[in-house]
Amino acid sequence: MAAPQTIVRELGASVGRSVTIRGWVEHVRVHGRVAFLVVRDGTGLVQGVLLRKQLSAEAWELGCALTHESCVAVTGSVQEDARSPGGYELLVEDVRLLGASVDFPIQPKEHGVEFLLDYRHLWLRSSAQRAGLRIRSEVEKGIHDFLHERDFVRIDTPILTGAIGESAGTLFETEYFGERAFLAQTGQLYVEAACPAFRKVYCFGPTFRAEKSKTRRHLTEFWMLEPEVAFADSDDNMRLQEELVVYLVGRTLERCSGDLEVLGRDLSALERIQAPFPRVSYTEAVEIVREAGSDTRWGADLGGADETRIAEHFDRPVFVYNYPKGAKAFYMKENPDDPRTVLCNDLIAPEGYGEIIGGSQREDDLDRLTARIDEEKLPAEAYGWYLDLRRYGTFPHSGFGLGIERFTAWMTGRPHIRELIPFPRLMNRLTP
RNA sequence: UGGGGUGUAGCUCAAUAGGCAGAGCGCCUGGCUGUUAACCAGGAGGUUGGAGGUUCGAGCCCUCCCGCCCCAGCCA
């Protein structure tokens, strides 16, 4: 008589009955005539209790010899027991080995980062990694739900592109049937093209930057959300960002409290995140950081240390808006009230997580956009189709980019964004 | 690319002032009926990142090279 299969999360429905759980061994502790076997099945942890005199010799020997991360099927009757990690326990009747695991490299102890990244394919199984990646998944789902509720249409933009993007030099180059091609570093120009078709659009996907950055906030391949909204000005743009961030924080607190607890996240820091977020102009920001000891001068971009100084003034994310033209990309719209600046914003996360969003109102005037492309010495021919968007029914519009890993690193409180993507691509790491 | 740090057992780390290369974890053997990273006893496990140099003697000092970490720049 075979016991029915179930999953750990649903064990409560089977108290007093025999069931079979399939999963991976986290621990075995043998005490002579009793042994404890902790199994993870992807929905939770359950402890199996093996009593020598109640098992066949084969099952007892097998159970005691199980090694870390072996895949097993454990059959036993379900008991409620507070001493068990998940609240339920299996009084084991039989154990079958489905897949052996010999000398699993990762132990339940401290390891160095390099070692763990070499074994990233196995590190994913550990509790903090599971929690962080589950929160990432929930953030991604939240993004889609939020935008679809607001009538956005998702536009999937190309990853292989000809020469186009914000700037050359940070693009990964490849070959495309004899032609030079690049991996996309933004989908923005394409969502701008789709904007007149659907009014509110967004793209969500991987982007690639060949920047030789070695900081806790950079990856060479990362995922980005980029909404684009017709008839939205820079203020509308910031309101949308604010609404989205408040929504995602609230949803993470609501749906991922167990994962946040595993990670030891300070929940009060997240509970404070409510609209409205403070807004300071770039010019005010420069004054703030100079008073705090920075030697940043008006006209230069704010550095990471400056961002931290600004964030320290507030207990929630801060908008810094209208940067000098020279510090920002060619497609941003000139500020009519101060032509030295452009209509744009960064959103700086608290607790030193830095810039999680960069957004702007786009330049919709054909002549000014062409002039900016010349000023930046960009190859005008590569932007032919982009300029068409200003030739055929140009319209005010705004959008932004939100970095998924940076956002999730802030949600989870992890110090480095490399843990918040399943297989990070860093300057010196292409495998696993 | 610049600044700072680091590299010793499978992993995490010690090693007085230049003087016999160690511990914990993991692994192997044995013991234990309620463990929570169990505990107790025993065992195996090393070209100290690489090359050269100084010295009676180098894990330690010097030169060059390599890997990694942190910070800065670039950005999301």
XYZ file of C-alpha atoms (C1' of nucleotides) in Angstrom:
508
model
C 0.000 0.000 0.000
C 1.710 3.198 -1.178
C 1.264 6.322 0.929
C -0.012 9.360 -1.021
C 2.460 11.993 -2.166
C 2.157 15.423 -0.640
C 4.240 18.565 -0.091
C 5.550 19.997 3.161
C 3.391 23.123 3.019
C 0.255 20.943 3.064
C 1.315 18.512 5.784
C -1.221 20.012 8.187
C -4.002 18.419 6.162
C -2.567 14.935 6.713
C -2.047 14.777 10.486
C -2.305 11.188 11.685
C -1.970 9.702 8.188
C 0.967 8.281 6.273
C 2.282 10.346 3.389
C 5.367 10.488 1.191
C 7.506 13.626 0.841
C 10.170 13.996 -1.836
C 12.970 16.456 -1.327
C 16.590 17.085 -0.413
C 18.378 16.233 2.829
C 19.454 19.241 4.881
C 20.712 17.398 7.990
C 20.932 13.926 9.446
C 21.646 13.466 13.149
C 22.096 9.915 14.368
C 21.835 9.035 18.088
C 22.253 5.279 18.184
C 18.640 4.149 18.252
C 16.945 7.303 17.012
C 17.870 9.585 14.116
C 16.580 12.889 12.803
C 16.370 13.684 9.133
C 15.507 17.200 7.925
C 14.179 17.364 4.380
C 13.529 20.423 2.211
C 11.058 20.008 -0.629
C 10.886 23.568 -1.977
C 7.719 24.389 -0.038
C 9.174 24.040 3.444
C 11.230 21.945 5.845
C 10.096 18.848 7.668
C 11.876 16.704 10.217
C 11.657 12.947 9.925
C 12.173 10.850 13.042
C 13.691 7.406 12.512
C 13.329 4.847 15.293
C 15.644 1.878 14.867
C 13.305 -0.736 16.239
C 10.383 0.384 14.114
C 12.243 0.313 10.787
C 13.606 -2.426 8.576
C 17.377 -2.819 8.885
C 17.734 -1.586 5.297
C 15.696 1.596 5.903
C 17.550 2.358 9.154
C 20.981 1.893 7.570
C 20.028 3.972 4.552
C 18.513 6.762 6.635
C 21.564 7.034 8.891
C 23.948 7.088 5.935
C 22.151 9.871 4.038
C 24.363 12.782 3.111
C 23.769 16.517 2.722
C 21.574 17.332 -0.320
C 20.773 13.737 -1.262
C 17.375 13.512 -2.929
C 15.029 11.211 -1.029
C 11.459 10.019 -0.734
C 10.447 9.761 2.917
C 7.285 7.990 3.970
C 5.864 8.402 7.447
C 2.874 9.371 9.520
C 2.375 13.085 10.127
C 2.590 14.336 13.736
C 2.233 17.813 15.100
C 5.367 18.649 17.083
C 6.690 22.036 18.120
C 10.244 20.658 18.292
C 10.303 20.228 14.506
C 11.451 23.131 12.313
C 8.174 23.320 10.355
C 5.824 22.440 13.205
C 5.119 18.981 11.797
C 7.121 15.823 11.952
C 7.139 12.573 10.027
C 7.383 9.385 12.079
C 9.326 7.629 9.361
C 8.215 4.231 8.047
C 10.390 4.061 4.948
C 13.154 5.982 3.183
C 14.147 5.652 -0.458
C 17.191 7.218 -2.059
C 16.278 8.944 -5.325
C 19.607 10.667 -6.003
C 22.788 10.403 -3.966
C 24.919 13.443 -3.102
C 28.543 12.725 -2.246
C 30.683 15.447 -0.624
C 28.333 18.378 -1.209
C 30.723 21.328 -1.299
C 28.729 23.851 0.717
C 28.525 23.321 4.468
C 26.107 24.941 6.892
C 28.777 27.454 7.991
C 30.551 30.600 6.829
C 32.113 30.556 3.381
C 33.972 33.126 1.315
C 32.233 34.960 -1.511
C 34.480 33.596 -4.238
C 33.888 30.012 -3.167
C 30.139 30.507 -2.990
C 29.990 32.167 -6.407
C 32.008 29.307 -7.905
C 29.283 27.025 -6.570
C 26.388 29.394 -7.296
C 24.447 26.511 -8.894
C 24.459 24.780 -5.498
C 24.439 27.910 -3.296
C 20.927 28.658 -4.581
C 19.642 25.925 -2.252
C 20.657 27.692 0.966
C 18.107 29.497 3.074
C 19.226 33.114 2.622
C 19.527 32.661 -1.133
C 16.106 31.079 -1.340
C 14.617 33.978 0.620
C 16.289 36.666 -1.484
C 15.374 35.123 -4.817
C 11.814 34.459 -3.706
C 11.475 38.156 -2.861
C 12.903 39.048 -6.266
C 10.295 36.841 -7.904
C 7.556 38.496 -5.871
C 8.852 41.979 -6.782
C 8.736 41.034 -10.457
C 5.187 39.732 -10.125
C 4.232 42.897 -8.266
C 5.608 45.056 -11.074
C 3.491 43.285 -13.678
C 0.369 43.364 -11.535
C 0.781 47.057 -10.721
C 1.276 48.083 -14.336
C -1.425 45.870 -15.811
C -3.930 47.207 -13.297
C -3.095 50.635 -14.730
C -3.598 49.602 -18.384
C 0.056 49.387 -19.359
C 0.936 47.138 -22.308
C 4.132 45.142 -22.023
C 6.484 45.581 -24.956
C 9.354 43.129 -25.298
C 12.303 44.992 -26.780
C 15.218 43.508 -28.724
C 18.365 42.329 -27.020
C 20.400 42.332 -30.229
C 20.625 45.837 -31.638
C 22.563 47.905 -34.117
C 24.541 50.842 -32.803
C 22.057 52.654 -30.605
C 21.831 53.435 -26.933
C 22.794 56.087 -24.487
C 26.498 56.096 -25.209
C 29.093 53.978 -26.939
C 31.946 52.356 -25.095
C 29.879 50.501 -22.531
C 28.202 48.186 -25.026
C 28.976 44.500 -25.427
C 29.818 43.955 -29.047
C 29.012 40.847 -31.048
C 28.743 39.759 -34.632
C 25.495 39.481 -36.542
C 25.844 37.786 -39.956
C 28.929 39.826 -40.706
C 27.555 43.045 -39.235
C 28.533 44.732 -35.957
C 25.863 44.273 -33.318
C 25.480 45.155 -29.663
C 23.657 43.770 -26.667
C 20.982 46.224 -25.579
C 21.812 48.447 -22.624
C 18.286 49.859 -22.503
C 14.908 49.217 -24.105
C 13.881 52.825 -23.697
C 14.081 53.991 -27.299
C 11.893 51.068 -28.324
C 9.235 51.659 -25.684
C 9.175 55.284 -26.808
C 8.329 53.959 -30.282
C 5.521 51.796 -28.881
C 4.135 54.623 -26.757
C 1.951 56.205 -29.494
C 0.491 52.762 -30.212
C -0.660 52.030 -26.653
C -0.246 55.265 -24.647
C 1.196 53.464 -21.590
C 3.824 50.779 -22.158
C 6.730 49.119 -20.404
C 9.522 46.702 -21.058
C 11.030 44.281 -18.602
C 14.116 42.304 -19.371
C 17.852 41.890 -19.201
C 20.210 44.703 -20.130
C 23.943 44.596 -20.672
C 26.642 47.072 -19.768
C 30.312 46.506 -20.458
C 31.292 48.900 -17.675
C 34.355 47.767 -15.766
C 32.648 48.423 -12.470
C 33.579 46.510 -9.377
C 31.169 47.772 -6.764
C 28.389 46.241 -4.739
C 25.853 48.046 -6.924
C 26.927 46.872 -10.393
C 26.406 43.856 -12.633
C 27.263 43.563 -16.310
C 23.923 41.857 -16.934
C 20.969 43.093 -14.945
C 17.191 43.284 -15.233
C 15.392 46.534 -15.647
C 11.824 47.751 -15.713
C 11.260 50.668 -18.110
C 7.777 52.220 -18.268
C 7.018 54.967 -20.781
C 3.869 57.129 -20.604
C 2.411 59.450 -23.242
C 1.392 62.938 -22.087
C 3.155 62.495 -18.760
C 5.456 65.290 -17.654
C 8.312 64.995 -15.203
C 6.032 65.478 -12.173
C 3.621 62.788 -13.391
C 6.648 60.578 -13.881
C 7.815 60.995 -10.284
C 4.308 60.347 -8.968
C 4.183 57.048 -10.867
C 7.592 56.020 -9.495
C 6.484 56.890 -5.978
C 3.244 54.917 -6.320
C 5.082 51.885 -7.719
C 7.739 51.859 -5.006
C 5.196 52.237 -2.186
C 3.150 49.421 -3.737
C 6.126 47.076 -4.071
C 7.383 47.731 -0.536
C 3.924 47.133 0.934
C 3.440 43.993 -1.084
C 6.826 42.601 -0.072
C 6.044 43.226 3.601
C 2.668 41.576 3.191
C 3.629 38.527 1.153
C 7.267 37.842 2.059
C 7.407 38.385 5.820
C 8.868 34.910 6.382
C 11.627 35.491 3.857
C 12.410 38.942 5.298
C 12.677 37.319 8.720
C 15.110 34.671 7.425
C 17.242 37.524 6.085
C 17.054 39.452 9.355
C 15.677 42.515 7.558
C 14.827 45.534 9.741
C 11.113 45.749 8.951
C 10.615 49.157 10.532
C 12.852 50.674 7.838
C 10.445 49.329 5.213
C 7.269 50.141 7.117
C 8.247 53.834 7.048
C 8.138 53.891 3.238
C 5.019 55.969 2.516
C 4.180 58.680 -0.012
C 5.075 61.440 -0.499
C 8.807 61.032 -0.964
C 10.873 64.160 -0.386
C 11.943 66.005 -3.531
C 15.064 68.106 -3.769
C 16.343 69.793 -6.886
C 19.856 69.007 -8.023
C 20.863 72.539 -7.050
C 19.518 72.067 -3.496
C 21.183 68.636 -3.352
C 24.564 70.160 -4.126
C 24.085 72.612 -1.244
C 23.122 69.784 1.110
C 26.137 67.635 0.297
C 28.560 70.583 0.360
C 27.350 71.502 3.844
C 27.930 67.870 4.803
C 31.533 68.070 3.657
C 31.433 67.054 -0.015
C 33.504 69.039 -2.527
C 31.085 68.338 -5.386
C 30.526 71.497 -7.447
C 27.440 72.540 -9.370
C 27.599 70.863 -12.795
C 29.155 67.577 -11.733
C 27.090 64.433 -11.229
C 26.486 63.353 -7.646
C 28.739 60.527 -6.517
C 27.781 57.508 -4.434
C 28.967 59.199 -1.239
C 26.845 62.261 -2.083
C 23.791 60.050 -2.598
C 24.349 58.508 0.814
C 24.649 61.956 2.409
C 21.325 62.998 0.907
C 19.610 59.748 1.852
C 20.763 60.218 5.462
C 18.638 63.358 5.713
C 15.452 61.362 5.198
C 13.857 58.090 6.306
C 12.417 57.239 2.895
C 13.508 57.349 -0.748
C 14.397 60.810 -2.057
C 13.867 62.291 -5.509
C 16.696 64.426 -6.819
C 15.440 66.196 -9.913
C 16.629 68.411 -12.780
C 20.321 67.661 -13.153
C 22.698 69.722 -15.309
C 22.488 68.864 -18.984
C 26.113 67.811 -19.125
C 25.652 65.086 -16.527
C 22.744 63.380 -18.285
C 21.749 61.645 -21.527
C 20.995 63.403 -24.821
C 17.308 62.455 -24.971
C 16.251 64.299 -21.806
C 14.083 67.383 -22.246
C 15.570 70.782 -21.560
C 14.095 72.519 -18.526
C 12.216 75.588 -19.858
C 12.704 77.384 -16.508
C 16.478 76.803 -16.436
C 18.041 75.678 -19.724
C 21.243 74.628 -17.952
C 19.275 71.649 -16.603
C 17.072 68.869 -17.957
C 13.731 67.526 -16.715
C 14.799 64.342 -15.027
C 15.028 62.599 -11.683
C 16.922 59.949 -9.776
C 15.323 58.100 -6.900
C 17.811 57.490 -4.098
C 17.011 54.599 -1.775
C 17.679 54.857 1.978
C 20.300 52.906 3.913
C 23.046 53.482 1.341
C 21.478 51.513 -1.506
C 21.870 54.453 -3.870
C 20.133 55.109 -7.124
C 17.346 52.608 -7.770
C 15.518 54.608 -10.450
C 16.608 57.038 -13.134
C 13.894 58.802 -15.115
C 13.183 61.763 -17.324
C 10.788 63.622 -19.546
C 11.993 63.033 -23.098
C 12.962 65.737 -25.569
C 10.034 65.831 -28.001
C 11.231 68.691 -30.200
C 12.938 67.432 -33.363
C 15.354 70.340 -33.762
C 16.478 70.403 -30.136
C 16.919 66.608 -30.114
C 18.989 66.737 -33.309
C 21.093 69.515 -31.812
C 21.713 67.463 -28.675
C 22.814 64.438 -30.747
C 25.309 66.707 -32.532
C 26.526 68.221 -29.253
C 27.199 64.779 -27.803
C 28.925 63.799 -31.083
C 26.661 60.743 -31.428
C 26.319 59.057 -34.828
C 23.197 60.765 -36.195
C 22.523 58.052 -38.797
C 22.007 55.471 -36.043
C 19.116 57.502 -34.638
C 17.132 57.868 -37.858
C 14.141 55.855 -36.756
C 14.218 57.410 -33.290
C 13.988 60.887 -34.830
C 10.993 59.714 -36.888
C 9.081 59.564 -33.590
C 9.474 63.380 -33.443
C 8.591 63.804 -37.133
C 5.309 61.926 -37.029
C 3.046 63.206 -34.306
C 5.520 64.082 -31.576
C 4.095 64.235 -28.057
C 5.248 64.931 -24.521
C 6.219 61.721 -22.721
C 8.231 60.487 -19.783
C 9.593 57.262 -18.436
C 12.076 55.684 -16.098
C 14.259 52.662 -15.456
C 14.140 50.666 -12.231
C 16.979 48.236 -11.535
C 15.505 44.970 -10.241
C 18.603 43.788 -8.406
C 19.235 47.142 -6.724
C 15.626 47.395 -5.690
C 15.594 43.832 -4.356
C 18.903 44.321 -2.557
C 17.307 47.239 -0.717
C 14.124 45.238 0.056
C 16.149 42.347 1.452
C 18.844 44.438 3.138
C 21.610 42.395 1.481
C 24.921 44.214 1.122
C 25.675 43.202 -2.499
C 23.321 42.983 -5.478
C 25.065 39.881 -6.818
C 22.991 37.722 -4.456
C 19.699 38.988 -5.834
C 20.068 37.555 -9.326
C 20.207 33.772 -9.698
C 23.365 33.699 -11.821
C 25.233 37.007 -11.582
C 27.370 38.232 -14.424
C 30.234 40.317 -13.107
C 33.296 41.761 -14.767
C 35.316 38.670 -13.878
C 32.601 36.057 -13.740
C 30.776 34.352 -16.618
C 30.128 30.947 -15.003
C 28.194 29.136 -13.709
C 41.888 52.256 -14.443
C 43.463 54.465 -9.302
C 43.716 53.692 -3.705
C 43.530 50.087 0.402
C 43.497 44.951 1.870
C 44.120 39.723 1.260
C 45.965 34.650 -0.480
C 48.185 28.667 4.814
C 44.214 21.379 4.875
C 37.899 20.384 1.042
C 35.827 25.057 3.918
C 36.640 29.210 7.752
C 40.910 30.813 9.953
C 45.534 30.721 13.601
C 50.948 30.394 13.705
C 55.454 35.418 19.531
C 60.800 38.938 17.094
C 62.888 34.807 10.779
C 63.412 28.935 14.331
C 59.497 21.451 14.439
C 52.876 24.117 9.883
C 48.078 24.173 13.852
C 42.635 24.553 15.334
C 37.390 24.349 14.310
C 34.025 22.575 10.698
C 33.463 18.776 6.947
C 35.027 13.577 5.820
C 36.226 8.184 7.735
C 35.774 4.597 12.285
C 33.321 3.635 17.007
C 29.643 5.208 21.001
C 24.885 7.427 22.393
C 16.461 7.124 22.260
C 14.593 13.896 21.251
C 18.545 16.218 18.218
C 17.990 21.672 16.261
C 25.108 24.046 12.754
C 23.845 17.573 18.516
C 27.631 15.573 21.643
C 32.041 12.165 23.150
C 36.584 9.304 21.571
C 39.978 8.094 17.622
C 41.809 8.712 12.337
C 43.078 10.464 7.428
C 43.999 15.118 5.122
C 49.602 20.444 3.323
C 54.502 21.923 -3.003
C 51.691 27.967 2.858
C 48.735 31.393 -4.988
C 53.338 31.188 -8.746
C 58.576 32.400 -10.021
C 63.061 34.322 -8.262
C 66.132 36.506 -4.214
C 68.258 37.506 1.070
C 69.518 34.079 5.188
C 72.637 28.725 8.760
C 67.241 28.729 8.484
C 61.393 31.982 5.081
C 54.165 30.947 5.886
C 56.692 35.546 7.818
C 61.719 39.882 4.758
C 62.756 41.790 -0.754
C 61.450 41.831 -6.377
C 58.132 40.447 -10.234
C 53.616 37.970 -11.705
C 48.534 35.967 -10.732
C 43.683 35.576 -8.138
C 40.092 37.667 -5.016
C 37.699 41.464 -1.649
C 36.515 46.630 -0.351
C 36.403 51.861 -1.858
C 36.416 55.481 -6.035
C 34.869 56.444 -11.279
C 30.816 54.859 -14.778
C 25.479 53.784 -13.910
C 20.143 51.028 -12.713
